[in-house]
PDB file of C-alpha atoms and ligand atoms in Angstrom:
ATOM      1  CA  UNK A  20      -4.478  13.684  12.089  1.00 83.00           C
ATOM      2  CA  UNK A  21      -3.733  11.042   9.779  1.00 97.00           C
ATOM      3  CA  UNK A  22       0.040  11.250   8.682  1.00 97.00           C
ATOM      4  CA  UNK A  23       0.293  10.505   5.034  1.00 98.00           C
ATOM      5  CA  UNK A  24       2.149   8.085   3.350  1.00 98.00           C
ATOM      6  CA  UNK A  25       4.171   7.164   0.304  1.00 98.00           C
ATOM      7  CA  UNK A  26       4.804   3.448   0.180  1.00 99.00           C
ATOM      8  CA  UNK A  27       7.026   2.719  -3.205  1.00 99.00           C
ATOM      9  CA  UNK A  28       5.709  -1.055  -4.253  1.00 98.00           C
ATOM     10  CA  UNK A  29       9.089  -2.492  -6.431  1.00 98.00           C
ATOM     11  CA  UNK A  30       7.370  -5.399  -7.759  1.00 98.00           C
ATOM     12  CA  UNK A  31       9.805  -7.633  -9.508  1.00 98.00           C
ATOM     13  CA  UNK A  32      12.650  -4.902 -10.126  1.00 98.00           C
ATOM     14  CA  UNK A  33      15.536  -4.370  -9.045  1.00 98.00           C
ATOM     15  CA  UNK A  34      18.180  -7.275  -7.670  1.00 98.00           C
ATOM     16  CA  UNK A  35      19.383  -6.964  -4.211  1.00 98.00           C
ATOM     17  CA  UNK A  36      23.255  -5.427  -5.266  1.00 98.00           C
ATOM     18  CA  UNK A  37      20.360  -2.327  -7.280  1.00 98.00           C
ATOM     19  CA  UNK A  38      18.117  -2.053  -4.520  1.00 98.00           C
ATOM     20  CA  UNK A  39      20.816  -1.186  -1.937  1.00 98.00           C
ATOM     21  CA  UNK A  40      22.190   0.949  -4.328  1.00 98.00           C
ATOM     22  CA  UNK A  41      18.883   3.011  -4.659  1.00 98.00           C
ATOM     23  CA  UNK A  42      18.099   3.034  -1.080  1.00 98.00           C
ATOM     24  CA  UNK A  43      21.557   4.649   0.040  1.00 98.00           C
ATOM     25  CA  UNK A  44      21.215   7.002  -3.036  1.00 98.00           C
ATOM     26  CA  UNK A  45      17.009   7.555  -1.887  1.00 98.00           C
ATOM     27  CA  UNK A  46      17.633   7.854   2.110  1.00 98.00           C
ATOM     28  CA  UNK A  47      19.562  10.942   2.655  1.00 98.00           C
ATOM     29  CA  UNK A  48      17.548  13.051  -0.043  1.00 98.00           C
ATOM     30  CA  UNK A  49      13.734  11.951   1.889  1.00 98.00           C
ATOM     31  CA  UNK A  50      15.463  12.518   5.052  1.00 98.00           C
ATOM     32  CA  UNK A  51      13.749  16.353   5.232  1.00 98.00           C
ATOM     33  CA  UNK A  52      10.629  15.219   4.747  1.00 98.00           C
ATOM     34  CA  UNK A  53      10.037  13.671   8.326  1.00 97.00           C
ATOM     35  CA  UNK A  54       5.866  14.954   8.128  1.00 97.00           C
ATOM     36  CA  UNK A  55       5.361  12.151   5.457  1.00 98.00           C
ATOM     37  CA  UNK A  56       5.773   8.086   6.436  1.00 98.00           C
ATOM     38  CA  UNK A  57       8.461   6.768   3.715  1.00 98.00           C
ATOM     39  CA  UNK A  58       7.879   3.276   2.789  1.00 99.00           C
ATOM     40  CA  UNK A  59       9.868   1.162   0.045  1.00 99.00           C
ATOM     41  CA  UNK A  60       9.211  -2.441  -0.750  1.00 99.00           C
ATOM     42  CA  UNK A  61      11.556  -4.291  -2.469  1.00 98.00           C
ATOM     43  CA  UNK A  62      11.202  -7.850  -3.789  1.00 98.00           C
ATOM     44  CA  UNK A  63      11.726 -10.817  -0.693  1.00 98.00           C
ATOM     45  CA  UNK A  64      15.414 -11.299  -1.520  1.00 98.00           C
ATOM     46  CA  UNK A  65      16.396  -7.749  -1.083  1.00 98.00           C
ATOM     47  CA  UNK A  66      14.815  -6.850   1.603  1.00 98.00           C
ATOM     48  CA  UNK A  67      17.906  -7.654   4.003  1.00 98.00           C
ATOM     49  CA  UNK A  68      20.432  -5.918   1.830  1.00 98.00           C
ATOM     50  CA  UNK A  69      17.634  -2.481   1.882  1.00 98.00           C
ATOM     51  CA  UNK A  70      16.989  -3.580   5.532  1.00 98.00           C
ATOM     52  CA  UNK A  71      20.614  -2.789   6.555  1.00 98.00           C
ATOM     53  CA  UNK A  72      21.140  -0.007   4.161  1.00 98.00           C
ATOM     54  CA  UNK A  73      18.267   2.455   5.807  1.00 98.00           C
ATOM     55  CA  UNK A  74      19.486   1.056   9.267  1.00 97.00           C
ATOM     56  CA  UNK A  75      19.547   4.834  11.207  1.00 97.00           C
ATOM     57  CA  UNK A  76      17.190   6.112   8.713  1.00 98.00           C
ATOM     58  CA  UNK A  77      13.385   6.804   8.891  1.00 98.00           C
ATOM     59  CA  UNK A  78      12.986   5.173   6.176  1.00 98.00           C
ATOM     60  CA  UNK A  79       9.889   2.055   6.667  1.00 98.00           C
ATOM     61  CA  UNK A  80      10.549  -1.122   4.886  1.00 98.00           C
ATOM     62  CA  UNK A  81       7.623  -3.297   3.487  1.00 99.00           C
ATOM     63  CA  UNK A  82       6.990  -6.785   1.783  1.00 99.00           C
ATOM     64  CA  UNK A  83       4.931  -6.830  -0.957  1.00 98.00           C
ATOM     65  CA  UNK A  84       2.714 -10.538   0.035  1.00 98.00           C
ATOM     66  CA  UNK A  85       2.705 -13.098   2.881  1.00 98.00           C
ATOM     67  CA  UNK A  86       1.528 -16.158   2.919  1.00 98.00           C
ATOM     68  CA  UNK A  87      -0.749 -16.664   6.639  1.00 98.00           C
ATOM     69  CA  UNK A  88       0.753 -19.949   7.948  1.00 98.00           C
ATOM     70  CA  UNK A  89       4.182 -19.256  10.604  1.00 98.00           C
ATOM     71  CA  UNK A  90       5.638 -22.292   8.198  1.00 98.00           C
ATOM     72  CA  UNK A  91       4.518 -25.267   6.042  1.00 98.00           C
ATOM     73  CA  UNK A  92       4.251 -26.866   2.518  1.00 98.00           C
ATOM     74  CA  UNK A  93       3.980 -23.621   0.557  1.00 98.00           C
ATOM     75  CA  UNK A  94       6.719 -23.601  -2.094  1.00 97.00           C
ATOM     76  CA  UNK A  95       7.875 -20.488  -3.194  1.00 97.00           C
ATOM     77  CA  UNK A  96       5.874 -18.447  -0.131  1.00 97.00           C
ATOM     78  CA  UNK A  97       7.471 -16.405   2.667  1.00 98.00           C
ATOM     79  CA  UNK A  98       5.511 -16.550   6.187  1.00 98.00           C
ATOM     80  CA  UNK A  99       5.084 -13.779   8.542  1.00 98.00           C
ATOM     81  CA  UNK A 100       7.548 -15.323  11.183  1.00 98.00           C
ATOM     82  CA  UNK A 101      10.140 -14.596   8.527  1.00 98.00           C
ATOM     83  CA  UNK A 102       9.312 -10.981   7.559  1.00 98.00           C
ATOM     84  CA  UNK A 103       8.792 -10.244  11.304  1.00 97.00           C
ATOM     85  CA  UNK A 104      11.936  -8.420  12.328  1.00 96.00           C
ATOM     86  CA  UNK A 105      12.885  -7.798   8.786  1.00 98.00           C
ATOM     87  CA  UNK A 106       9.625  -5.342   7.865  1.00 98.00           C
ATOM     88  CA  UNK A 107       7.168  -3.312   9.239  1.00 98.00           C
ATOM     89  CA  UNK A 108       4.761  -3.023   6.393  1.00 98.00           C
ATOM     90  CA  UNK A 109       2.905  -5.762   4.078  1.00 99.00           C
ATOM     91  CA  UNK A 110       1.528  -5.065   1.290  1.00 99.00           C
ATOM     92  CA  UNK A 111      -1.703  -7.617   0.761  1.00 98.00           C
ATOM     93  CA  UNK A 112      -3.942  -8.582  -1.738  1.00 98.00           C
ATOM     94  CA  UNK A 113      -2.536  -6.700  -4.693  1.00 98.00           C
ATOM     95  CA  UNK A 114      -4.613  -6.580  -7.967  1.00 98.00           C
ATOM     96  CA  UNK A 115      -1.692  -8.966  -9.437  1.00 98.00           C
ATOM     97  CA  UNK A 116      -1.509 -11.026  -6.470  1.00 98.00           C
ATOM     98  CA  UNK A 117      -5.311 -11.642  -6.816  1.00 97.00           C
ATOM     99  CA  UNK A 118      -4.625 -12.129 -11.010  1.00 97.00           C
ATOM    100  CA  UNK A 119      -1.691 -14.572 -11.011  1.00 97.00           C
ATOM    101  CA  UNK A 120      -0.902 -15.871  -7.329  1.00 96.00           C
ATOM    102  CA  UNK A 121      -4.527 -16.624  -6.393  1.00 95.00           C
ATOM    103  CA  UNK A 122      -5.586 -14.201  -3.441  1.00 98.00           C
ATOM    104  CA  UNK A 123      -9.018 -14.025  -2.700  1.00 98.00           C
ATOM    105  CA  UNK A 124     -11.047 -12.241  -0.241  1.00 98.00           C
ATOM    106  CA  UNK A 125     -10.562 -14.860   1.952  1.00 98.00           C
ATOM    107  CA  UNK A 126      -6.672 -15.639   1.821  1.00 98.00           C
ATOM    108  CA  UNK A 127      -6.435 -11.918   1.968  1.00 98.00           C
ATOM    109  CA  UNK A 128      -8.503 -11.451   5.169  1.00 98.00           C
ATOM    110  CA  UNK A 129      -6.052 -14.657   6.114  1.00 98.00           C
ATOM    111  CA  UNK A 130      -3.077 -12.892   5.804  1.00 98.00           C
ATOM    112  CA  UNK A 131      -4.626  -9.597   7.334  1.00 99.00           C
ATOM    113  CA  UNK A 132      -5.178 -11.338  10.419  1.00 98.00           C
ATOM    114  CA  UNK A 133      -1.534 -13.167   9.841  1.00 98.00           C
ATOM    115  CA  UNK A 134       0.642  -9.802   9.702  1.00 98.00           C
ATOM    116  CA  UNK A 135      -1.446  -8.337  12.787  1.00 98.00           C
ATOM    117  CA  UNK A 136      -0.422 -10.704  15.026  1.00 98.00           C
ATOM    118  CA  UNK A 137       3.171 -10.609  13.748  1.00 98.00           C
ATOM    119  CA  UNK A 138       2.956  -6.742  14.374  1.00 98.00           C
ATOM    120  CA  UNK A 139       3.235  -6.060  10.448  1.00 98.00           C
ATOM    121  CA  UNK A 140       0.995  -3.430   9.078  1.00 98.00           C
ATOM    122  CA  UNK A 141      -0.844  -4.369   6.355  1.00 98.00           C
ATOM    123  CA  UNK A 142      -1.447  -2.290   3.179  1.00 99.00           C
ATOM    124  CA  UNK A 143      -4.325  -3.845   1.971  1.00 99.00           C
ATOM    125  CA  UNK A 144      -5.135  -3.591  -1.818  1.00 98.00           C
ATOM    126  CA  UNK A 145      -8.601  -3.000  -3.362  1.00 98.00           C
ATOM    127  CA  UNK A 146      -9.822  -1.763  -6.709  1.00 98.00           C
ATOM    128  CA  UNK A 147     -12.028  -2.926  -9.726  1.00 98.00           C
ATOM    129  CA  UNK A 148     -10.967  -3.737 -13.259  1.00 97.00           C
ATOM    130  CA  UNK A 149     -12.107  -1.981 -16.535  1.00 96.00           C
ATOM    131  CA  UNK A 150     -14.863  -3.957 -17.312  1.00 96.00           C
ATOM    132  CA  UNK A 151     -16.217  -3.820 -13.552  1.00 97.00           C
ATOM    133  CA  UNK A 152     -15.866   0.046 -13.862  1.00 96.00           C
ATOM    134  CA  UNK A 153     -17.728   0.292 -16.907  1.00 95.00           C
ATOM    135  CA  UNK A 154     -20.233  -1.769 -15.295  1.00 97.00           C
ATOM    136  CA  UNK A 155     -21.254   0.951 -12.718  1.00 97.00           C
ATOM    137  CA  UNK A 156     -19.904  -2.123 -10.499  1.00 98.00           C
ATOM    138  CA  UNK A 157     -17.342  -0.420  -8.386  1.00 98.00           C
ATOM    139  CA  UNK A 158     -19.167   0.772  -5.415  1.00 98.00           C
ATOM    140  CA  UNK A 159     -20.097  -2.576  -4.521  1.00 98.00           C
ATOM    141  CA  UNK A 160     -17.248  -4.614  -5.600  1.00 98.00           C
ATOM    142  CA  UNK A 161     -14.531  -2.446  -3.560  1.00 98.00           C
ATOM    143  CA  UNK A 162     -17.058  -2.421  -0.495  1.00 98.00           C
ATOM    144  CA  UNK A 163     -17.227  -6.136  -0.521  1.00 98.00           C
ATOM    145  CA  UNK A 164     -13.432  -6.489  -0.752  1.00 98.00           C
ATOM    146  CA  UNK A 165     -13.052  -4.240   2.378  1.00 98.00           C
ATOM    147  CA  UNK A 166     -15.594  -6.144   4.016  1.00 98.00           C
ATOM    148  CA  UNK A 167     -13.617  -9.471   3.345  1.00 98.00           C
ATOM    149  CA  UNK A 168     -10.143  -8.167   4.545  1.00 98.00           C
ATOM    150  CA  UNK A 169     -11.930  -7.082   7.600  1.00 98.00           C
ATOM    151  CA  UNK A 170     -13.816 -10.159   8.077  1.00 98.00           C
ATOM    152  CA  UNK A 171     -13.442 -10.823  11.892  1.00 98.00           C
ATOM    153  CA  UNK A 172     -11.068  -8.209  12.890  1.00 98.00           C
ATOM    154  CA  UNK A 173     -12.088  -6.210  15.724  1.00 98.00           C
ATOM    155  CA  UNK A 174     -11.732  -1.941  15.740  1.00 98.00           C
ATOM    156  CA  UNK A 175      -8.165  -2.104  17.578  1.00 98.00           C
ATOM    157  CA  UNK A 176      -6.462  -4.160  14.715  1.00 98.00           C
ATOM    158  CA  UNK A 177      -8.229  -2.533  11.694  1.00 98.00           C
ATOM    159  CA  UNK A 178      -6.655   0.815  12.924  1.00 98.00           C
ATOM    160  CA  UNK A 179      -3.393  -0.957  12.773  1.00 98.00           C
ATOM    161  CA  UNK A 180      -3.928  -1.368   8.948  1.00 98.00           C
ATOM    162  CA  UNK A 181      -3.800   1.058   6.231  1.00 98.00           C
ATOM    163  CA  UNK A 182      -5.494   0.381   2.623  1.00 99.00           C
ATOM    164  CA  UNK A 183      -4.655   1.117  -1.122  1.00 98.00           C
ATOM    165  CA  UNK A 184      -7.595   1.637  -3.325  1.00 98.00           C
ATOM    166  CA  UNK A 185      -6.020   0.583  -6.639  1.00 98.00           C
ATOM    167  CA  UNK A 186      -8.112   0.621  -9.766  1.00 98.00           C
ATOM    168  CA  UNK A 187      -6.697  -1.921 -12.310  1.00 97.00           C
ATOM    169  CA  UNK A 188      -7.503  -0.030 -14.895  1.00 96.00           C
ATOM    170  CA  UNK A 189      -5.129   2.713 -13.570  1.00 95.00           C
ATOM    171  CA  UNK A 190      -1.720   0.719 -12.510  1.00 93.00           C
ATOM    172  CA  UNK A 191       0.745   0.926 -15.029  1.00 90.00           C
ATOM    173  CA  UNK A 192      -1.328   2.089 -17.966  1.00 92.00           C
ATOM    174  CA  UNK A 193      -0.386   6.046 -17.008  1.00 88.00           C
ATOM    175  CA  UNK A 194      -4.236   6.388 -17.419  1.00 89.00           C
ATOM    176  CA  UNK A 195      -4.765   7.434 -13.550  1.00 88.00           C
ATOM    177  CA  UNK A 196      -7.950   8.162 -11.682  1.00 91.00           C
ATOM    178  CA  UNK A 197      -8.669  11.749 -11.411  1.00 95.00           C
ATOM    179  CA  UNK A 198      -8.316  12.584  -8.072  1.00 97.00           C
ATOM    180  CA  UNK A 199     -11.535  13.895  -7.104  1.00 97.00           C
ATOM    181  CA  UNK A 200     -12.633  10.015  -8.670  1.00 96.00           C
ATOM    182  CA  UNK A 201     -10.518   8.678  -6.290  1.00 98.00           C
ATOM    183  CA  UNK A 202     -11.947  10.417  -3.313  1.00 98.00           C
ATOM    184  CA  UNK A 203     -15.285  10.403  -4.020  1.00 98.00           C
ATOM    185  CA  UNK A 204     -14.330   5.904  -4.223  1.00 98.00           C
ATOM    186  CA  UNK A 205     -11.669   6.090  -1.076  1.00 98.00           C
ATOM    187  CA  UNK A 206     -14.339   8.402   0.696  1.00 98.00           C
ATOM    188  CA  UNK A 207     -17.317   7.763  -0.153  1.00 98.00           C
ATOM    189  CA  UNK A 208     -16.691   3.703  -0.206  1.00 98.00           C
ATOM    190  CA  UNK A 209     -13.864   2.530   1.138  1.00 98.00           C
ATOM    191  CA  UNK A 210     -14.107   5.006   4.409  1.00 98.00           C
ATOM    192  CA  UNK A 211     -17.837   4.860   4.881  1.00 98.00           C
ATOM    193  CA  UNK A 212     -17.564   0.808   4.491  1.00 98.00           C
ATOM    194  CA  UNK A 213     -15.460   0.820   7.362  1.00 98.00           C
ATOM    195  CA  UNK A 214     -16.888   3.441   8.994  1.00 98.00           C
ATOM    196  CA  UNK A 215     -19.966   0.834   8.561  1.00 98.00           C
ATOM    197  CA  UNK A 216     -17.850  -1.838  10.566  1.00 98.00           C
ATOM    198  CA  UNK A 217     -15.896   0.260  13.143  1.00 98.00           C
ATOM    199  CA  UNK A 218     -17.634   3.341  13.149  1.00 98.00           C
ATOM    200  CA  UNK A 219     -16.900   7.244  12.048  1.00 98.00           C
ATOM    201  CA  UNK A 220     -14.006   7.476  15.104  1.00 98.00           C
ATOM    202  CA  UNK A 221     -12.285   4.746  13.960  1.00 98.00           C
ATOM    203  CA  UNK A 222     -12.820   5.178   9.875  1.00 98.00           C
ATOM    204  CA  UNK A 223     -11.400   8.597  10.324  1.00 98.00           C
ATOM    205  CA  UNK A 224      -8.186   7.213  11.418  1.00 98.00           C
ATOM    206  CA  UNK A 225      -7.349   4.796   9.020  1.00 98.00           C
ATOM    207  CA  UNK A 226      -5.361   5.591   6.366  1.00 98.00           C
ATOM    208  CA  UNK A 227      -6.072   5.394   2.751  1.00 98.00           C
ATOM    209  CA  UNK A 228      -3.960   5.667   0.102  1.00 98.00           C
ATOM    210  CA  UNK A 229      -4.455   5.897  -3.850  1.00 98.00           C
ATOM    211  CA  UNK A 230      -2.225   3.982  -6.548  1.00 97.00           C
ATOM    212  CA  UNK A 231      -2.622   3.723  -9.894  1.00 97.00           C
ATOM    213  CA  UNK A 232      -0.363   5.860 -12.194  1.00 96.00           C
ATOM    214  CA  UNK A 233       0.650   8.003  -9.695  1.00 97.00           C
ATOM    215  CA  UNK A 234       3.163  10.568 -10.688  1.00 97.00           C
ATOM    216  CA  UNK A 235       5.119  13.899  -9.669  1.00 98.00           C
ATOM    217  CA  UNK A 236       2.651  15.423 -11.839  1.00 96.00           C
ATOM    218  CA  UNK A 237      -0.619  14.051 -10.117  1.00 97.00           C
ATOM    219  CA  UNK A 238       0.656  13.578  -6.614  1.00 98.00           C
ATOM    220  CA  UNK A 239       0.008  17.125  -5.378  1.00 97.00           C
ATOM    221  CA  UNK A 240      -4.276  16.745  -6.655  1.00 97.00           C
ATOM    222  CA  UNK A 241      -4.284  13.387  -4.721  1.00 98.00           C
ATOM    223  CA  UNK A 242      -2.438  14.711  -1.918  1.00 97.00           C
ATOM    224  CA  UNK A 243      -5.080  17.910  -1.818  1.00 97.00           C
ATOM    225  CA  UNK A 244      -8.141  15.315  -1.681  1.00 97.00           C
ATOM    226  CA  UNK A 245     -10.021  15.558   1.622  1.00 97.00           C
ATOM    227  CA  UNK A 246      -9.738  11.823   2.188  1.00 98.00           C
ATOM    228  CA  UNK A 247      -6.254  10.144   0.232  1.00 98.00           C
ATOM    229  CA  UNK A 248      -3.645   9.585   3.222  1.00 98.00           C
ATOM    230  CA  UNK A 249      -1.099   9.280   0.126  1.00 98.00           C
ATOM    231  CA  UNK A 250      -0.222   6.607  -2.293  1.00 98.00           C
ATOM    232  CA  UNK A 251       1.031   3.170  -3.453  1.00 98.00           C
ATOM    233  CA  UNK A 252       3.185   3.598  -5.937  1.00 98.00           C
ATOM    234  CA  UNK A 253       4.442   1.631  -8.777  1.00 98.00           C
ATOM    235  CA  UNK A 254       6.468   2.937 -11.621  1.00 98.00           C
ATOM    236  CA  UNK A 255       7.562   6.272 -10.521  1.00 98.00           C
ATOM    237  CA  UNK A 256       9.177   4.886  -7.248  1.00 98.00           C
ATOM    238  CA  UNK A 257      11.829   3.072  -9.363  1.00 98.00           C
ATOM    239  CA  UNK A 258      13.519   6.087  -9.919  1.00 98.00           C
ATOM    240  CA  UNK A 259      14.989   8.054  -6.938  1.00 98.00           C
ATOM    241  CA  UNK A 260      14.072  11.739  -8.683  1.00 98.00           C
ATOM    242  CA  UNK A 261      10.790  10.390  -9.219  1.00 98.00           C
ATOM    243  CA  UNK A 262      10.345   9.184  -5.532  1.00 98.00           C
ATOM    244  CA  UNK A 263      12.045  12.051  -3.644  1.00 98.00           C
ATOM    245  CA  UNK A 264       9.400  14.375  -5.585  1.00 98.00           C
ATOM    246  CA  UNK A 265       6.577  12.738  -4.385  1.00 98.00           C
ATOM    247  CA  UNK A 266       7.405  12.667  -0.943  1.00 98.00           C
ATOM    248  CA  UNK A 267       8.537  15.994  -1.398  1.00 98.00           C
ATOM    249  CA  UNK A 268       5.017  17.390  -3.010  1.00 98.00           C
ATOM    250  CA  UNK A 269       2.989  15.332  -0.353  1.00 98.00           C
ATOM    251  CA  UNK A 270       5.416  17.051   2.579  1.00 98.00           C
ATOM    252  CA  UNK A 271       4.531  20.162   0.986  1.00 96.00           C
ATOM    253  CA  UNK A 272       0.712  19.990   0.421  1.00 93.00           C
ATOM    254  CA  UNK A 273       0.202  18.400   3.686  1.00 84.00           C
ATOM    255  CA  UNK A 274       1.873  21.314   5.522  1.00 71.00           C
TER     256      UNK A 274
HETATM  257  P1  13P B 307       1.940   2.158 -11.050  1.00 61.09           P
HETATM  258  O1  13P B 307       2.279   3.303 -10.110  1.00 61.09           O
HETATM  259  O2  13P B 307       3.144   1.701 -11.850  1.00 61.09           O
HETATM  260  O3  13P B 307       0.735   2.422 -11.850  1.00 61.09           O
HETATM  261  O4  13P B 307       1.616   0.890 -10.095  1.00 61.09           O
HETATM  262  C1  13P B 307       0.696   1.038  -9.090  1.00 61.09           C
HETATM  263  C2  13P B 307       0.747  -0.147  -8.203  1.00 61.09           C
HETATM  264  O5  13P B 307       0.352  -1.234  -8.587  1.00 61.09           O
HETATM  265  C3  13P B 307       1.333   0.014  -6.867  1.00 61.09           C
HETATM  266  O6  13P B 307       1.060  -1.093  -6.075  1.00 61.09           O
END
């Protein structure tokens, strides 16, 4: 069985005094929900402020990039060697890492391969934009991204990662994939393109989430969806109602 889970993606919000605040507030209220994988990302500098705060907790922490070198010339990038110890998740190859920080198929498949063999998990992010949707372009454009993160990586490490199909259109605009959409994509691509590289054993394992204005008030239809393993979430993990709920509706429909 693939245990779902909620990964809460902070982006640039919240300093490190906030995000400490949140997480001691957050921890003891998800604490029931022990079916569901909790997962909260903060931005780099907070991480060992939320780091200490969930220390005793079940509560995962994530970064939200990586660069793939151990060290180097990369102003302004963090390298695995740092997170390692600090995180257990990574998320890679987000839409707005891809618009304004330059990932590519290729730097993403770089850092793939980076986190693995730091012991990170990678969430790796996929989705199309509007115009590629409109296009009737999506099918092969989110099977060609999974096929570039996975470029090289044998069946034992790509069941160490976990993917996000996130359709641009979708994050932040509150316009959200309905969730059969989304499974018939996570399914019916992402799934059977990895099932294409690993095999139905090993695609059936992997978990895939869904992000993209995900809400209290969508999370139980994803949740229901044959093949969504949960979500990446945005917006309504800045908020610790928000949050608890959806780890509390997943818990619930996943029973
Ligand atoms: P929203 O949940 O705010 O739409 O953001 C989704 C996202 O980008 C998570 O990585």
């Amino acid at each position: 069985m693939r245990i779902p889970i909620i990964a809460g993606n902070w982006k640039m919000y919240k300093t490190p005094a906030e995000a400490e605040a949140f997480v001691r507030e957050l921890a003891p209220k998800l604490a029931p929900y022990t079916n569901v994988e909790r997962v909260v990302c903060p931005p780099y500098l907070a991480i060992p402020a939320v780091r200490s705060a969930l220390q005793g907790t079940a509560i995962k922490v994530g970064a939200q990039d990586v660069h793939w070198e151990n060290e180097g010339a990369y102003t302004g990038r963090v390298s695995p060697l740092m997170l390692k110890g600090w995180v257990e998740y990574v998320i890679i190859g987000h839409s707005e890492c891809r618009r304004d920080l330059g990932d590519t198929d290729e730097t993403v498949n770089k850092k793939v391969k980076a986190a693995l063999a730091h012991g990170l998990t990678p969430i790796i992010a996929c989705g199309e934009s509007l115009q590629q949707n409109e296009a009737g372009e999506t099918r092969a454009f989110v099977s060609q991204q999974i096929r570039g993160a996975y470029a090289g990586l044998s069946a034992e490490q790509a069941l160490k990662t976990v993917v996000a199909y996130e359709p641009i259109w979708a994050i932040g605009t509150g316009r959200n994939a309905t969730a059969t959409q989304a499974n018939d994509i996570i399914g019916g691509v992402v799934r059977r393109t990895l099932a294409d590289l690993y095999g139905n054993e090993v695609a059936r394992q992997i978990r895939i989430q869904y992000g993209g204005s995900v809400k209290p008030d969508n999370m139980a239809e994803y949740i229901a969806q044959s093949d969504i393993d949960g979500a990446l979430v945005g917006g309504a993990s800045l908020k610790v109602d928000s949050f608890v709920e959806l780890v509390r509706i997943t818990a619930e429909t996943v029973k």
